[in-house]
Short mmCIF file of N, CA and C in Angstrom, two decimals:
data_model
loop_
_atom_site.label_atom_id
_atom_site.label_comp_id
_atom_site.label_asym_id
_atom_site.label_seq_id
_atom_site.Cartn_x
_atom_site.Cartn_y
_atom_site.Cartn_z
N UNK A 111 165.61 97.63 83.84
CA UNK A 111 166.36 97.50 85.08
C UNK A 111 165.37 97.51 86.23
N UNK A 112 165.42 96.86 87.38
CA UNK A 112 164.49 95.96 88.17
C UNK A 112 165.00 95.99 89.29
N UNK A 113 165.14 96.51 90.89
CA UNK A 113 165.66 96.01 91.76
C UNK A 113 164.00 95.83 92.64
N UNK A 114 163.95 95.11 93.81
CA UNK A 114 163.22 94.34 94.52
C UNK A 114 163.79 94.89 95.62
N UNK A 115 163.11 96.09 96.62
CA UNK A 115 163.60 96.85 97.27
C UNK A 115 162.67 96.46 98.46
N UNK A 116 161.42 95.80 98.48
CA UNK A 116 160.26 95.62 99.43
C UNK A 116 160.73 93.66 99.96
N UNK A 117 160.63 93.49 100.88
CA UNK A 117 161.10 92.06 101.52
C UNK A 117 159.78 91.89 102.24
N UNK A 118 159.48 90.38 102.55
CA UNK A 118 158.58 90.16 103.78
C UNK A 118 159.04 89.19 104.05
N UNK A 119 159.43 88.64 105.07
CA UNK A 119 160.24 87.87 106.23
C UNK A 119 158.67 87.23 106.78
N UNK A 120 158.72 85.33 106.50
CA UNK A 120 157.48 85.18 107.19
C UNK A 120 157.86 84.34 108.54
N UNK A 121 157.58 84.74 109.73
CA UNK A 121 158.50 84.43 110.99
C UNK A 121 157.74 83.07 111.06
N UNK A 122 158.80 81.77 111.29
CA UNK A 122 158.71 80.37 111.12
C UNK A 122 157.67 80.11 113.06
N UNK A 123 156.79 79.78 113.34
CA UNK A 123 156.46 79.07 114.71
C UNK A 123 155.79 81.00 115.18
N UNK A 124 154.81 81.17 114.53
CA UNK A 124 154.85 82.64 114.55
C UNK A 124 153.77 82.99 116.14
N UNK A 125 152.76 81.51 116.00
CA UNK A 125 151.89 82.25 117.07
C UNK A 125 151.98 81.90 118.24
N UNK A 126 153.72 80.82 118.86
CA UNK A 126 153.94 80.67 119.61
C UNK A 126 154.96 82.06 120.29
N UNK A 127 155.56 82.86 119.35
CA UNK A 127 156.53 83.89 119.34
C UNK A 127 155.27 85.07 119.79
N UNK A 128 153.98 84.89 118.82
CA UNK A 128 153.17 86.32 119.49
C UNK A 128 152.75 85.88 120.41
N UNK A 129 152.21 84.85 121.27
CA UNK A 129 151.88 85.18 122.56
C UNK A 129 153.09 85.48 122.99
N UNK A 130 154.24 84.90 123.09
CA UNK A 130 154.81 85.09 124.08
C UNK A 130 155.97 86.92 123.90
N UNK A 131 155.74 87.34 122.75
CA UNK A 131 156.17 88.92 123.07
C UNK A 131 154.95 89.49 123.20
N UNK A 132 153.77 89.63 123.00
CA UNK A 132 152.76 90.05 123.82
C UNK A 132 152.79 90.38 125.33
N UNK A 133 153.46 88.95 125.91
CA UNK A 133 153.33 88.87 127.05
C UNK A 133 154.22 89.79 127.59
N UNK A 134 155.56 89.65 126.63
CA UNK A 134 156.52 90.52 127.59
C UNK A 134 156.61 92.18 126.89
N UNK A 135 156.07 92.26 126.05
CA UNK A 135 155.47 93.94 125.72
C UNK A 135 154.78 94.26 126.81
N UNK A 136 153.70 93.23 127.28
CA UNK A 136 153.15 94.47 128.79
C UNK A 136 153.83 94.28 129.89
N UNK A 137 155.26 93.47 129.71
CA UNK A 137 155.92 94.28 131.24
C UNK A 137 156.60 95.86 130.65
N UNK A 138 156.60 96.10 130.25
CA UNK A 138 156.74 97.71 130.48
C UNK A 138 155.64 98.28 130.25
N UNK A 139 156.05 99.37 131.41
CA UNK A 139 155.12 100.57 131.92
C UNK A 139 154.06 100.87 130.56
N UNK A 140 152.97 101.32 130.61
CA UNK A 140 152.21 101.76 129.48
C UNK A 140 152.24 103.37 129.32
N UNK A 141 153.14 103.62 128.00
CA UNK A 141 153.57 105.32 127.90
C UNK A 141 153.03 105.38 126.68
N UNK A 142 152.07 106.30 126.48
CA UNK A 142 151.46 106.92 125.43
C UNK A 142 152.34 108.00 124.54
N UNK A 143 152.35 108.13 123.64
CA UNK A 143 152.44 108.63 122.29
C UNK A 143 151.54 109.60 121.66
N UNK A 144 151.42 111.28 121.83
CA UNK A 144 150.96 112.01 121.26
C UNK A 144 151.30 113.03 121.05
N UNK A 145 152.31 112.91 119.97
CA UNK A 145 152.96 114.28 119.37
C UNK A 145 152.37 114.48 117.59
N UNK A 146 152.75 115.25 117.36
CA UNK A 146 152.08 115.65 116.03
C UNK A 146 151.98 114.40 115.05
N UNK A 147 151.29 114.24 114.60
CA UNK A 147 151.29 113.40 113.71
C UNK A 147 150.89 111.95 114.29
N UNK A 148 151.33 111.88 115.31
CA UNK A 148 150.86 110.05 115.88
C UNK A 148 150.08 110.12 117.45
N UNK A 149 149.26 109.03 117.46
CA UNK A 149 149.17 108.75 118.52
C UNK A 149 148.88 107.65 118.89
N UNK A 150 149.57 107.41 119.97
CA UNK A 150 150.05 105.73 119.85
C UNK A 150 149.62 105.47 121.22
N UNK A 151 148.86 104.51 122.01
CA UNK A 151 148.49 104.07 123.19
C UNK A 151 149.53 103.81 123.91
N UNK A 152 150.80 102.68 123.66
CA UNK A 152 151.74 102.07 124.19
C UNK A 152 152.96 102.40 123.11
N UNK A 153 153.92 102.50 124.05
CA UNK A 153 155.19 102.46 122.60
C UNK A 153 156.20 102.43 123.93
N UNK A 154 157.79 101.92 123.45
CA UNK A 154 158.63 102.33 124.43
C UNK A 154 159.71 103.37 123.68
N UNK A 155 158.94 103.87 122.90
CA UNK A 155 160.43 104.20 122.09
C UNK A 155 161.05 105.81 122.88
N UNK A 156 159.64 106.45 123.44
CA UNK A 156 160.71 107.65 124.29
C UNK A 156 161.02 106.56 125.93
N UNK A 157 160.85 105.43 125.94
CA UNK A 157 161.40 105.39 127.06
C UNK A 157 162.79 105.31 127.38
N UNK A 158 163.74 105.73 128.57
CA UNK A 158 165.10 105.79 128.21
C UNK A 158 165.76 104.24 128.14
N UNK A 159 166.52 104.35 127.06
CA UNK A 159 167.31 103.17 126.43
C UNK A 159 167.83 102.40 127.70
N UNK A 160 168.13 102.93 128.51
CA UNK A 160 168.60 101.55 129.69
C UNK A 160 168.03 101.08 130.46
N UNK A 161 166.91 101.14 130.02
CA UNK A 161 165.70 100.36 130.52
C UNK A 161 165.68 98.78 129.96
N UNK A 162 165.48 97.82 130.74
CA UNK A 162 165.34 96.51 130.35
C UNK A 162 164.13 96.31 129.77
N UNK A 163 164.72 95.43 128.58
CA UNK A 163 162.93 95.52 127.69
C UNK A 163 163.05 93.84 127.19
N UNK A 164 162.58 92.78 128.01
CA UNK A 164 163.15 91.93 128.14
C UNK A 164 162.40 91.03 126.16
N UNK A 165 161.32 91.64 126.09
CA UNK A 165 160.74 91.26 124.41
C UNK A 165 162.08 91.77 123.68
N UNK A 166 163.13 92.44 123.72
CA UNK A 166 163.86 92.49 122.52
C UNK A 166 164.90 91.59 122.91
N UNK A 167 165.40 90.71 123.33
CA UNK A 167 166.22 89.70 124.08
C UNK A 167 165.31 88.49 123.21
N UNK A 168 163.97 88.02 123.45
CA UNK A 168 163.31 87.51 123.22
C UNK A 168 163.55 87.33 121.64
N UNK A 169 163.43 88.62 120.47
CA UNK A 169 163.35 88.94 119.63
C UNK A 169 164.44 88.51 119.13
N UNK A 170 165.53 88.58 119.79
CA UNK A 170 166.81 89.31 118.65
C UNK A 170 167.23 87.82 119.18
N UNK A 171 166.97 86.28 120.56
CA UNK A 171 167.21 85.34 119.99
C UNK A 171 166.36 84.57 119.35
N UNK A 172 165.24 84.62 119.55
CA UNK A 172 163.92 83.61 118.54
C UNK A 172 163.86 83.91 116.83
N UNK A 173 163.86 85.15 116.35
CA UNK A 173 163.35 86.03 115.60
C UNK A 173 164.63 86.53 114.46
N UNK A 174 165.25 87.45 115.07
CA UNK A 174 166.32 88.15 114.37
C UNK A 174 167.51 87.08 113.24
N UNK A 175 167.86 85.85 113.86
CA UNK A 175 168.59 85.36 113.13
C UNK A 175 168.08 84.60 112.16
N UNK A 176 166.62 83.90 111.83
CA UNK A 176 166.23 83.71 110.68
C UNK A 176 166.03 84.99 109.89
N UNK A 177 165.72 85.90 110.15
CA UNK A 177 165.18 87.31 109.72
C UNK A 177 166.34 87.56 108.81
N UNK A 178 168.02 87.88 109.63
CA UNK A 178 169.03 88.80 109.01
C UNK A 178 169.31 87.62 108.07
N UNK A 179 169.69 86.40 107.69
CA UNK A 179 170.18 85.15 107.10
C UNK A 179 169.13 85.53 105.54
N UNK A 180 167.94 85.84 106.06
CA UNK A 180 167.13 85.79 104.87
C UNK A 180 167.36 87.26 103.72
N UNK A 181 167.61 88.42 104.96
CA UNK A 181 167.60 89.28 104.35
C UNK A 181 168.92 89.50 103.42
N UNK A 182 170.13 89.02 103.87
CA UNK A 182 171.81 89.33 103.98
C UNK A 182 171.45 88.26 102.29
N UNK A 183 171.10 87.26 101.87
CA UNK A 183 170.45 86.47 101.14
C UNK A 183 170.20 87.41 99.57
N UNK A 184 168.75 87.85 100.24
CA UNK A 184 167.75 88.85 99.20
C UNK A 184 168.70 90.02 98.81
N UNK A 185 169.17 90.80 99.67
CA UNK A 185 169.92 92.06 99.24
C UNK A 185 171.59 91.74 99.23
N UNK A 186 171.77 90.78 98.83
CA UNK A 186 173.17 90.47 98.84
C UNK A 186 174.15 91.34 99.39
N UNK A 187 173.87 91.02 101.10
CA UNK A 187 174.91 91.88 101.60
C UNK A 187 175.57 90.91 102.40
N UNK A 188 176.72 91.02 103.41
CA UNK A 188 177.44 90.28 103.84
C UNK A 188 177.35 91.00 105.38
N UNK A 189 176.83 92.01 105.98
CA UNK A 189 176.95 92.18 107.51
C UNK A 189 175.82 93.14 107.05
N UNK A 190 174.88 93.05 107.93
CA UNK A 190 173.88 93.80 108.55
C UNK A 190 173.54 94.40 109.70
N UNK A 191 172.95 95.51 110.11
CA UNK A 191 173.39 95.94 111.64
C UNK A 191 172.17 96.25 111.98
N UNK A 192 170.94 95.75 113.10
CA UNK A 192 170.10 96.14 113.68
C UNK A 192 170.11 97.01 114.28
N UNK A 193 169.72 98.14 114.84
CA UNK A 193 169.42 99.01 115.85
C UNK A 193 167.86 99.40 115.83
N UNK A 194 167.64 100.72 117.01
CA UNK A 194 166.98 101.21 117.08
C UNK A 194 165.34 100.46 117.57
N UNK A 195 165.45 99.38 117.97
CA UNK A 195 164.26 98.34 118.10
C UNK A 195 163.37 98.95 118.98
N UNK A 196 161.98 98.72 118.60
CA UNK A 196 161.03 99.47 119.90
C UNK A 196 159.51 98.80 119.35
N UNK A 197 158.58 99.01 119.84
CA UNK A 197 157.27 98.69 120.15
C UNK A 197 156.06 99.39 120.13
N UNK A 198 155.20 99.65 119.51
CA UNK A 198 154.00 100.09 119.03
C UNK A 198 152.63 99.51 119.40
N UNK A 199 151.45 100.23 120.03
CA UNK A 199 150.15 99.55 120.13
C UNK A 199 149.32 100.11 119.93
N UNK A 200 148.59 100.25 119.00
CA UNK A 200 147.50 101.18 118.33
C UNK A 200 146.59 100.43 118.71
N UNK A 201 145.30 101.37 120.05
CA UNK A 201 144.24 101.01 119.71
C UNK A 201 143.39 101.32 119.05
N UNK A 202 141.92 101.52 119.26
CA UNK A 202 141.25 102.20 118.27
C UNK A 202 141.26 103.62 118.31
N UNK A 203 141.24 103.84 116.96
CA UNK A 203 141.53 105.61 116.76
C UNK A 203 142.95 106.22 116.79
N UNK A 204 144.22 105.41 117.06
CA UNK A 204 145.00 105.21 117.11
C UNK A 204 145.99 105.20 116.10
N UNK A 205 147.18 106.23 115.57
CA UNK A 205 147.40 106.16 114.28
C UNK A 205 149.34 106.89 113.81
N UNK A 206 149.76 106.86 113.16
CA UNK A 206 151.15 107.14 112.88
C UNK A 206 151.17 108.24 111.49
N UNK A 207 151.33 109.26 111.24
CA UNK A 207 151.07 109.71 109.95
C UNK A 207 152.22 109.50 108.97
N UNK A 208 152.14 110.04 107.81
CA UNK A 208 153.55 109.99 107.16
C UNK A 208 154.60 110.64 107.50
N UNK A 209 155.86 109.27 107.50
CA UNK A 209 157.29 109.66 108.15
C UNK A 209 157.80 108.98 107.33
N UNK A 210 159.41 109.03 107.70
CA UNK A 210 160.46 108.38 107.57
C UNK A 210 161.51 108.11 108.29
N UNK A 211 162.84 107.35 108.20
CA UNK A 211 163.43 106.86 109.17
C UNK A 211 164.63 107.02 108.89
N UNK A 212 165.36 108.54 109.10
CA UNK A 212 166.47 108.65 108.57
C UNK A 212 167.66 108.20 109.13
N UNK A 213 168.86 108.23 108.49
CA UNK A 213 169.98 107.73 109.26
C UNK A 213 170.00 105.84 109.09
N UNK A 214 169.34 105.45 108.13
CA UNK A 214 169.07 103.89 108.38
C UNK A 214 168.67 103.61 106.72
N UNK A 215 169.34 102.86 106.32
CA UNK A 215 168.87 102.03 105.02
C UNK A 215 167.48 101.45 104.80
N UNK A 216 167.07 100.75 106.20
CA UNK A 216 165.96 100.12 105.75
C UNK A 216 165.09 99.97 107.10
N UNK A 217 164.01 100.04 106.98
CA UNK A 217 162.71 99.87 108.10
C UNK A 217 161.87 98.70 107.77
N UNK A 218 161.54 98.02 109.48
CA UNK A 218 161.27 96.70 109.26
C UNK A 218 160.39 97.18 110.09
N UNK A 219 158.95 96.38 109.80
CA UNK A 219 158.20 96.31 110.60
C UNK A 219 157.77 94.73 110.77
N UNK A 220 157.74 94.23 112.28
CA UNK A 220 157.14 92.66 112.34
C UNK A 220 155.77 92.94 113.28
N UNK A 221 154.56 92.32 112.29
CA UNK A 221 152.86 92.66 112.63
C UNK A 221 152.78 91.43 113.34
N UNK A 222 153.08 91.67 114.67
CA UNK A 222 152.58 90.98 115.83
C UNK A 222 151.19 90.72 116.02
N UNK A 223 150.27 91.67 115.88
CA UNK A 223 148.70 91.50 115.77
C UNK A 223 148.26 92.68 114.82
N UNK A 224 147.54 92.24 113.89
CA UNK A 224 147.00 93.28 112.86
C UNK A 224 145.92 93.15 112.58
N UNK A 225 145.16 94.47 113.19
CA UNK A 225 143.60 94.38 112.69
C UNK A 225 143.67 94.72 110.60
N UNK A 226 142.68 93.95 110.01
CA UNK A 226 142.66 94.65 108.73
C UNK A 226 142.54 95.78 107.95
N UNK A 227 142.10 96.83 108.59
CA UNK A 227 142.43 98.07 108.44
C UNK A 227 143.62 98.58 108.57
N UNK A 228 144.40 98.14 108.84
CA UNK A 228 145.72 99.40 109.43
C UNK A 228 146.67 98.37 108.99
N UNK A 229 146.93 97.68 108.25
CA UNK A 229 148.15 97.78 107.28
C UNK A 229 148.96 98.74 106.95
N UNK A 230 150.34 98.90 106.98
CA UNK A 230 151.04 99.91 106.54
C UNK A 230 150.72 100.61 105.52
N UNK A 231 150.86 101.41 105.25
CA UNK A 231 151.00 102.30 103.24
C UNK A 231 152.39 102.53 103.65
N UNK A 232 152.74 102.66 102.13
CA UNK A 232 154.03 103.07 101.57
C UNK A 232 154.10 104.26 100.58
N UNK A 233 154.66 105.14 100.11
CA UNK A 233 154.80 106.03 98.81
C UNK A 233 155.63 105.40 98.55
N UNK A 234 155.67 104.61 97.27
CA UNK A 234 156.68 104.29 96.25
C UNK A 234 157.62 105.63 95.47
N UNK A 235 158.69 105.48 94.73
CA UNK A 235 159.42 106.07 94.37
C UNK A 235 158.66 107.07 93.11
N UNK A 236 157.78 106.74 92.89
CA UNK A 236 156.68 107.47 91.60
C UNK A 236 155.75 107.94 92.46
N UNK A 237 155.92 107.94 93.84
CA UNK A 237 154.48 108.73 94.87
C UNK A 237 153.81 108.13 94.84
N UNK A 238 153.22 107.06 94.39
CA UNK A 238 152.46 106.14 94.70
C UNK A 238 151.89 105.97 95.88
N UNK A 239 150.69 105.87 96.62
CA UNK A 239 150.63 105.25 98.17
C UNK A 239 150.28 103.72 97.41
N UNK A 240 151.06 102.75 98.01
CA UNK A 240 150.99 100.98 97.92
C UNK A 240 150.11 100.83 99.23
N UNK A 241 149.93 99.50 99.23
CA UNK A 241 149.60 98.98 100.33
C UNK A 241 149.96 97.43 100.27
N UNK A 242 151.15 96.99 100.93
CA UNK A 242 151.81 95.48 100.78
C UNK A 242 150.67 94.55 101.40
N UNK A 243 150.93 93.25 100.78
CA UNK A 243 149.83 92.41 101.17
C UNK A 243 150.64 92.04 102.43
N UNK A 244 150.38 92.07 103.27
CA UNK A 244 151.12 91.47 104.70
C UNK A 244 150.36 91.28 105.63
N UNK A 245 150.59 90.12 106.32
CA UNK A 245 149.48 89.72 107.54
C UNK A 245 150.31 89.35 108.64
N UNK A 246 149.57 89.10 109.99
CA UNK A 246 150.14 88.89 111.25
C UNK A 246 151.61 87.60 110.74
N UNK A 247 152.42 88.14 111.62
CA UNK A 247 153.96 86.97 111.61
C UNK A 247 155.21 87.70 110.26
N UNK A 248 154.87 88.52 109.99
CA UNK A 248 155.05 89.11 108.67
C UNK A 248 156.04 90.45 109.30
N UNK A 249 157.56 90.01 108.67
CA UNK A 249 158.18 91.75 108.64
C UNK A 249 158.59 91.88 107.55
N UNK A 250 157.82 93.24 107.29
CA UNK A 250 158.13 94.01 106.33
C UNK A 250 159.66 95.04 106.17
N UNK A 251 160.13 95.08 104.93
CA UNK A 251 161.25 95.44 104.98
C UNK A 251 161.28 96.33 103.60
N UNK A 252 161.78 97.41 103.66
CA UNK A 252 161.71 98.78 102.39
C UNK A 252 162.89 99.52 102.61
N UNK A 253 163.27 100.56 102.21
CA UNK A 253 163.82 101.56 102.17
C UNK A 253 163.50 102.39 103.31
N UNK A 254 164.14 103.07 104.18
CA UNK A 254 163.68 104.05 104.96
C UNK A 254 163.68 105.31 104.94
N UNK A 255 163.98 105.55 103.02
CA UNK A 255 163.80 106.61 103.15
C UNK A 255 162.09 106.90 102.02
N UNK A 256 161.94 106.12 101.90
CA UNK A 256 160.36 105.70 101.46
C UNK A 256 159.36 106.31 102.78
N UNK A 257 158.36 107.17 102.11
CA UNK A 257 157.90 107.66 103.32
C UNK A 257 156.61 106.57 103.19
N UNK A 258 155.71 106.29 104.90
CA UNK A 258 154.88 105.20 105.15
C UNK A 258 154.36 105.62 106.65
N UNK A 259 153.39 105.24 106.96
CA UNK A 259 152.30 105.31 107.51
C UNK A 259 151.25 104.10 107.89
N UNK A 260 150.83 104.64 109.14
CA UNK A 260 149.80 103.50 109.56
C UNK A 260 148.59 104.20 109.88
N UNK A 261 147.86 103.93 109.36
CA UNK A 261 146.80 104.54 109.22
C UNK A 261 145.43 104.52 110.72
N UNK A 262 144.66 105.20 110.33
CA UNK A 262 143.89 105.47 111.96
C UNK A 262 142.98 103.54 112.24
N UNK A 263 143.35 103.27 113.30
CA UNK A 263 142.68 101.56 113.26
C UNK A 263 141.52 102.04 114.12
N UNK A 264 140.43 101.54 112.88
CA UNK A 264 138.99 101.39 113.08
C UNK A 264 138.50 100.39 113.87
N UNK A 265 139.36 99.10 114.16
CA UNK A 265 139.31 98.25 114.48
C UNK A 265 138.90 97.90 116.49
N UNK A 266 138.52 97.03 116.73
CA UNK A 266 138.45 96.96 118.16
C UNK A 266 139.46 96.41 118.54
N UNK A 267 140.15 95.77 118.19
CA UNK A 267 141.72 94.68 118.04
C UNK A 267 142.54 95.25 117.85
N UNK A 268 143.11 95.82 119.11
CA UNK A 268 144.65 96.71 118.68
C UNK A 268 145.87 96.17 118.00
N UNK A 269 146.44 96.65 117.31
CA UNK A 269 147.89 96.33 116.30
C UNK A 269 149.22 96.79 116.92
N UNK A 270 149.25 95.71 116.96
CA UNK A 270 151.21 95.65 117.80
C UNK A 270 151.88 95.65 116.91
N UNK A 271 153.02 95.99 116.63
CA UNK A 271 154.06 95.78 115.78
C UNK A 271 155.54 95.98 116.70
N UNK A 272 157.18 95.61 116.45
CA UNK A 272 157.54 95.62 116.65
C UNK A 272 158.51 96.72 115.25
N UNK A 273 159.09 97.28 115.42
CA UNK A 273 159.53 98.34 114.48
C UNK A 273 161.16 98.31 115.02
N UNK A 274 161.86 98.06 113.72
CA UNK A 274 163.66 98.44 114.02
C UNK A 274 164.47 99.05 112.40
N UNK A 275 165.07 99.46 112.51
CA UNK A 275 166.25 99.76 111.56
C UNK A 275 166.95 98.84 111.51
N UNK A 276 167.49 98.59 110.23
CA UNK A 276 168.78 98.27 109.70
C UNK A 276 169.71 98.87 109.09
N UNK A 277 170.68 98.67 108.52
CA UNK A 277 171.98 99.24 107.73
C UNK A 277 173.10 98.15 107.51
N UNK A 278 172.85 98.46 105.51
CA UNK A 278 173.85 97.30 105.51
C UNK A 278 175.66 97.70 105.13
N UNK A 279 176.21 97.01 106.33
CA UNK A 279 177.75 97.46 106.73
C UNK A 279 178.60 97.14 105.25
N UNK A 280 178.32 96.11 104.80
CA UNK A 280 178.83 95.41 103.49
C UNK A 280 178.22 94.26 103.08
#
């Protein structure tokens, strides 16, 4: 018995989509990230939700509807529900430790710019740490209750990602 619980979504016209959420990731303010375990240069995720964040508009029409079509597909579900969408920029030295993402079926990450070092890890269900082959244009999709991590980027080339939940309704 076999299920296929790991997805990668490869975003179609990808490096016309990263410049242009690049661009609109730095209209918001630059709020750092350093609580236990992470520290993150840019992120909006404590910023308050009614804040206009005009990259997820961007996202959820360029992006999201090839994304859910593919996924609703793979995991044979019939309604899927995004939430929780936010933004990440690790520069160097820069890093996320092991977490998880409760309250949510599944965690997606889309690698807007990825230095080669700092690929996600995963613990598989046997504890395993994996490491998915995934490169820039690429969202990754798992379990959220799989714990995962981004590791410290050695790199001079900071790593953006865009990070959201799902949950599938039926």
């Amino acid at each position: 018995f076999s299920v296929k619980l790991i997805n990668i979504h490869k975003v179609q016209n990808f490096q016309e989509h990263k410049k242009n959420l690049i661009s609109l990731i730095n209209l918001i303010p630059k709020t750092p990230l350093t609580e236990k375990g992470q520290k993150i240069i840019h992120t909006d995720y404590t910023i308050t939700p009614s804040m206009h964040r005009e990259y997820k508009n961007y996202f959820m029409d360029h992006i999201a509807p090839s994304f859910v079509n593919e996924f609703q597909n793979n995991f044979n579900c019939e309604e899927l529900a995004l939430d929780t969408l936010w933004f990440q920029i690790y520069e160097k030295n820069n890093y996320h430790s092991w977490h998880t993402h409760p309250n949510s079926h599944f965690t997606n990450i889309l690698y807007i710019q990825l230095p080669l070092s700092t690929k996600t890890k995963i613990i598989d269900t046997e504890k395993n740490p994996i490491e998915v082959p995934i490169e820039e244009g690429d969202i990754l999709s798992f379990p959220a209750f799989l714990k995962h991590r981004s590791p410290a980027n050695y790199e001079e080339q900071s790593k953006i990602i865009i990070s959201f939940n799902t949950n599938i309704l039926r």
